[in-house]
PDB file of C-alpha atoms in Angstrom:
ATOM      1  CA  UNK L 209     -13.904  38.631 -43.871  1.00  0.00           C
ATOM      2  CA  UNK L 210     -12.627  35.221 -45.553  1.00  0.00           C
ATOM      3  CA  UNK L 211     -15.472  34.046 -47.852  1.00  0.00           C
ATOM      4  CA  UNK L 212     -18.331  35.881 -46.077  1.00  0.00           C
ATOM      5  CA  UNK L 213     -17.065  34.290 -42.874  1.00  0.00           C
ATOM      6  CA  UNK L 214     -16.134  36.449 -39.632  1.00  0.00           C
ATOM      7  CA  UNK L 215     -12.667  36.842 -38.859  1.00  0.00           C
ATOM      8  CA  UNK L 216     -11.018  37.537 -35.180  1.00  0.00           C
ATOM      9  CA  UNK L 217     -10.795  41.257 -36.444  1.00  0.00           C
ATOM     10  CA  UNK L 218     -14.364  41.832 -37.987  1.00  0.00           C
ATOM     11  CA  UNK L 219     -17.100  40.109 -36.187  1.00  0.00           C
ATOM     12  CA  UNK L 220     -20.550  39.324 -38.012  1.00  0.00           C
ATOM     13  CA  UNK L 221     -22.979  41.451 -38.411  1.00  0.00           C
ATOM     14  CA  UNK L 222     -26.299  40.901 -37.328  1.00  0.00           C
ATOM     15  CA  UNK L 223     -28.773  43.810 -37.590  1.00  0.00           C
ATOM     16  CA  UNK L 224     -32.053  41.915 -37.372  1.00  0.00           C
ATOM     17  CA  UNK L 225     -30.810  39.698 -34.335  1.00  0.00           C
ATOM     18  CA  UNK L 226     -29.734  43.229 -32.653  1.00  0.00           C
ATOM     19  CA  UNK L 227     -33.254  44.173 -33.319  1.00  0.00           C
ATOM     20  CA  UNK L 228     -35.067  41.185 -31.870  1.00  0.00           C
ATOM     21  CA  UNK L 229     -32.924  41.138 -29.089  1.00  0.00           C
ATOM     22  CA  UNK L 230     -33.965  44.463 -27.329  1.00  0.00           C
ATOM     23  CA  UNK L 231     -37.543  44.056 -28.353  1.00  0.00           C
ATOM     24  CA  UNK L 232     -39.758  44.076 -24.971  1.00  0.00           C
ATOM     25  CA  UNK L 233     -42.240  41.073 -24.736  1.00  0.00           C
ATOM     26  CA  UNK L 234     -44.740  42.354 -22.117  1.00  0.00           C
ATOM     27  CA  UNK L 235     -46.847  39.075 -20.766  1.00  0.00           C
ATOM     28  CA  UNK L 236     -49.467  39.975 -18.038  1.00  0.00           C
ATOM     29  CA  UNK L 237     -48.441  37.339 -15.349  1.00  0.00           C
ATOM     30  CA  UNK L 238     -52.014  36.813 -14.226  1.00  0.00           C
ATOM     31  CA  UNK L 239     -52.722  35.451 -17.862  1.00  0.00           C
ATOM     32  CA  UNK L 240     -49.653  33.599 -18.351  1.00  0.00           C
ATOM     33  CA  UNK L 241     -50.625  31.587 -14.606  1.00  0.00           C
ATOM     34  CA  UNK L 242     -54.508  31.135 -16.391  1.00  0.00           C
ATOM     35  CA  UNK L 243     -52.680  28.425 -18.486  1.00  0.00           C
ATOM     36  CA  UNK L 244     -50.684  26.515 -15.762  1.00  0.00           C
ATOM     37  CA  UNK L 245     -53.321  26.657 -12.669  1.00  0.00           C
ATOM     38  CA  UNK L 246     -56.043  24.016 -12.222  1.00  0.00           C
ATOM     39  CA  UNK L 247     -59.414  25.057 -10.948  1.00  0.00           C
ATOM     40  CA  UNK L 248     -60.095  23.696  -7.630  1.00  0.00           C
ATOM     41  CA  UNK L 249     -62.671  21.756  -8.954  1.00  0.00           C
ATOM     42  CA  UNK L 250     -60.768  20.410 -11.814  1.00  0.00           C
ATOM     43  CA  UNK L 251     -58.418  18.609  -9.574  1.00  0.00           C
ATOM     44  CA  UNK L 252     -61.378  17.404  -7.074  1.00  0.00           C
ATOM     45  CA  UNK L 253     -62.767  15.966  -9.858  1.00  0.00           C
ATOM     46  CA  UNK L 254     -59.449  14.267 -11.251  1.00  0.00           C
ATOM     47  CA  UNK L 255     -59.049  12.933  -7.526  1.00  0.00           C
ATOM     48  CA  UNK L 256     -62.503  11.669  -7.167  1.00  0.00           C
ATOM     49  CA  UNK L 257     -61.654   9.275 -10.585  1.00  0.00           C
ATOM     50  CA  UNK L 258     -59.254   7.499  -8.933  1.00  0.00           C
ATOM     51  CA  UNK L 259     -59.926   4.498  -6.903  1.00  0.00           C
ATOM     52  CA  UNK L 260     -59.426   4.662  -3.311  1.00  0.00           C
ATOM     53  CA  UNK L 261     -56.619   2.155  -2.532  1.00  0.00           C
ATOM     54  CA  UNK L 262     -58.981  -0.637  -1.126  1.00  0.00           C
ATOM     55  CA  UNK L 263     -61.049  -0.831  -4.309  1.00  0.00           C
ATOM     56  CA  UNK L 264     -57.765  -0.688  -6.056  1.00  0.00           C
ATOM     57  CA  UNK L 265     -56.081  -4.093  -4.200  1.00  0.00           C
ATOM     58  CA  UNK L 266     -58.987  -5.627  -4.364  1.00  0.00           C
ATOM     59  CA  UNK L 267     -59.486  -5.077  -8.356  1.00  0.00           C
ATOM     60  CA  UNK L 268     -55.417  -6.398  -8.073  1.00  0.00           C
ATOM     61  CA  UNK L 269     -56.515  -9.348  -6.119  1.00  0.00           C
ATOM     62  CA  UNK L 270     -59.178 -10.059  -8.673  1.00  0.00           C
ATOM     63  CA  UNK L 271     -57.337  -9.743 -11.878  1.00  0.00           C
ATOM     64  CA  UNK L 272     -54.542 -11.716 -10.354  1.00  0.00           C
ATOM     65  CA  UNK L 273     -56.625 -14.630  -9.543  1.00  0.00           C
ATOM     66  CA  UNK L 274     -55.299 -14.130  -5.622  1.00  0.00           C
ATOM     67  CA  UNK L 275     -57.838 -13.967  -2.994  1.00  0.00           C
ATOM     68  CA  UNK L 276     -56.972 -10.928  -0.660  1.00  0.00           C
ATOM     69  CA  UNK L 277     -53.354 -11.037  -1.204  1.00  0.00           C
ATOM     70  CA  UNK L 278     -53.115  -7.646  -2.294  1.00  0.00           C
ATOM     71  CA  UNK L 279     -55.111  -6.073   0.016  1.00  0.00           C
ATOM     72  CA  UNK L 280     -53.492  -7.308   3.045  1.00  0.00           C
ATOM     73  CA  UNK L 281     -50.612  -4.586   2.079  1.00  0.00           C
ATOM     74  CA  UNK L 282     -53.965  -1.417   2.876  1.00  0.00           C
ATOM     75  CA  UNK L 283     -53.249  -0.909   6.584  1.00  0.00           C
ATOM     76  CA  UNK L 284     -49.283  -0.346   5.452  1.00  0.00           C
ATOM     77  CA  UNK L 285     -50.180   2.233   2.896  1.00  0.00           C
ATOM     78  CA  UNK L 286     -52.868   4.019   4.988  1.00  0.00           C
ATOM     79  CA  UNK L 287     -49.974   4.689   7.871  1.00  0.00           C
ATOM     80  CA  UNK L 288     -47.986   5.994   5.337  1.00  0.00           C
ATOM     81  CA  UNK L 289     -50.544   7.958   4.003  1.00  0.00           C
ATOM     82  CA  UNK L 290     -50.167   6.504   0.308  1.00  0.00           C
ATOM     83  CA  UNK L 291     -52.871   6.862  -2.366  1.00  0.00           C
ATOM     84  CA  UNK L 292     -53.619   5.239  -5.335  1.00  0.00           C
ATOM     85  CA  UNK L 293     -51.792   7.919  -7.272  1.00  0.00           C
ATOM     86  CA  UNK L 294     -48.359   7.879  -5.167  1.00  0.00           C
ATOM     87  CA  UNK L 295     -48.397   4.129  -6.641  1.00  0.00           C
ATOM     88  CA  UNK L 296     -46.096   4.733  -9.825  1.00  0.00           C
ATOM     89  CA  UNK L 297     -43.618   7.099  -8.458  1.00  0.00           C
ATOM     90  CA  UNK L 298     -42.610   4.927  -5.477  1.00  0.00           C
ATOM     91  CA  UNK L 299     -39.221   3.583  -4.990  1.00  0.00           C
ATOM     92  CA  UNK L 300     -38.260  -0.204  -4.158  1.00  0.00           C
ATOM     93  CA  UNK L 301     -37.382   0.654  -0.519  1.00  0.00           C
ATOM     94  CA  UNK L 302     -40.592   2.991  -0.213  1.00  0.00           C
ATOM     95  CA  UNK L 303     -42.682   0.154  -1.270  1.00  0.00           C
ATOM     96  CA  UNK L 304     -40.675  -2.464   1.024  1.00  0.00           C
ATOM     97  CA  UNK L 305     -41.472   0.490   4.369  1.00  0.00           C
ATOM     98  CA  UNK L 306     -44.770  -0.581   3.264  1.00  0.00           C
ATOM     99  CA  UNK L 307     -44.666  -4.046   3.278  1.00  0.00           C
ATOM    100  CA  UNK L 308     -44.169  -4.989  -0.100  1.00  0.00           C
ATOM    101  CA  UNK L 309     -40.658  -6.972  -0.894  1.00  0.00           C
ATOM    102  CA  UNK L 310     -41.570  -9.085  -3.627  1.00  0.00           C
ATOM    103  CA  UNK L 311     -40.261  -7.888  -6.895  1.00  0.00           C
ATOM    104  CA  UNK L 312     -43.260  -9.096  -8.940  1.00  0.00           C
ATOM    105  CA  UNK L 313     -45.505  -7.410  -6.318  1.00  0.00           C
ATOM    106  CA  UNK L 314     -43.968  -4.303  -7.326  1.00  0.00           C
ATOM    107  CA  UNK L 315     -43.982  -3.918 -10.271  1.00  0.00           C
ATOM    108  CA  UNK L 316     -47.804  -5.611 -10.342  1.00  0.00           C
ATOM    109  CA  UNK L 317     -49.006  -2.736  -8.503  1.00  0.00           C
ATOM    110  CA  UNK L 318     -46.708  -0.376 -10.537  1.00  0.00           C
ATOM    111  CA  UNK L 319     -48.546  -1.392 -13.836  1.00  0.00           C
ATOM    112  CA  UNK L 320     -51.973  -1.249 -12.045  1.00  0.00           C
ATOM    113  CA  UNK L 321     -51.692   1.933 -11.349  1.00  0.00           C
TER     114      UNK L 321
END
């Protein structure tokens, strides 16, 4: 060893690393999946706090000062099956299949939702 450093010839020495390394964790899986699932009724109720999508344009048209603008896009985003909280994860060319080209549009609805 050169100054308490490993060399090619004598590797470092670790005894409490070997020790932790071949130490079992056991983890029941059906507790470790207690932390990660949502109850049923946990997500119904997260669902039922968000708008449906006509309510939503229409708050849009209102805050916007535009008089049915935004909810002349609903029929577009009920055929492709588009809800309120799809909004912020669409792409540009998902929300032109939909009817929506105007950048400002976009990203409008983007921030709304």
């Amino acid at each position: 060893m050169l100054n308490g450093l490993a060399t090619v010839k004598e590797p470092p020495t670790h005894p409490l690393l070997h020790i932790h390394i071949h130490q079992k964790i056991d983890l029941n899986p059906l507790v470790a999946l207690q932390f990660f699932q949502q109850s049923p009724l946990q997500s119904l109720s997260s669902q039922q706090s968000l708008p449906l999508m006509a309510e939503f344009l229409q708050q849009i048209d209102k805050a916007e000062g535009m008089e049915n603008y935004y909810s002349k896009f609903l029929e577009r985003f009920k055929t492709q099956r588009i809800r309120v909280k799809h909004l912020n994860k669409l792409s540009d060319m998902q929300f032109e299949t939909c009817g929506v080209t105007a950048i400002g549009d976009i990203e409008t609805i983007r921030e709304a939702a």
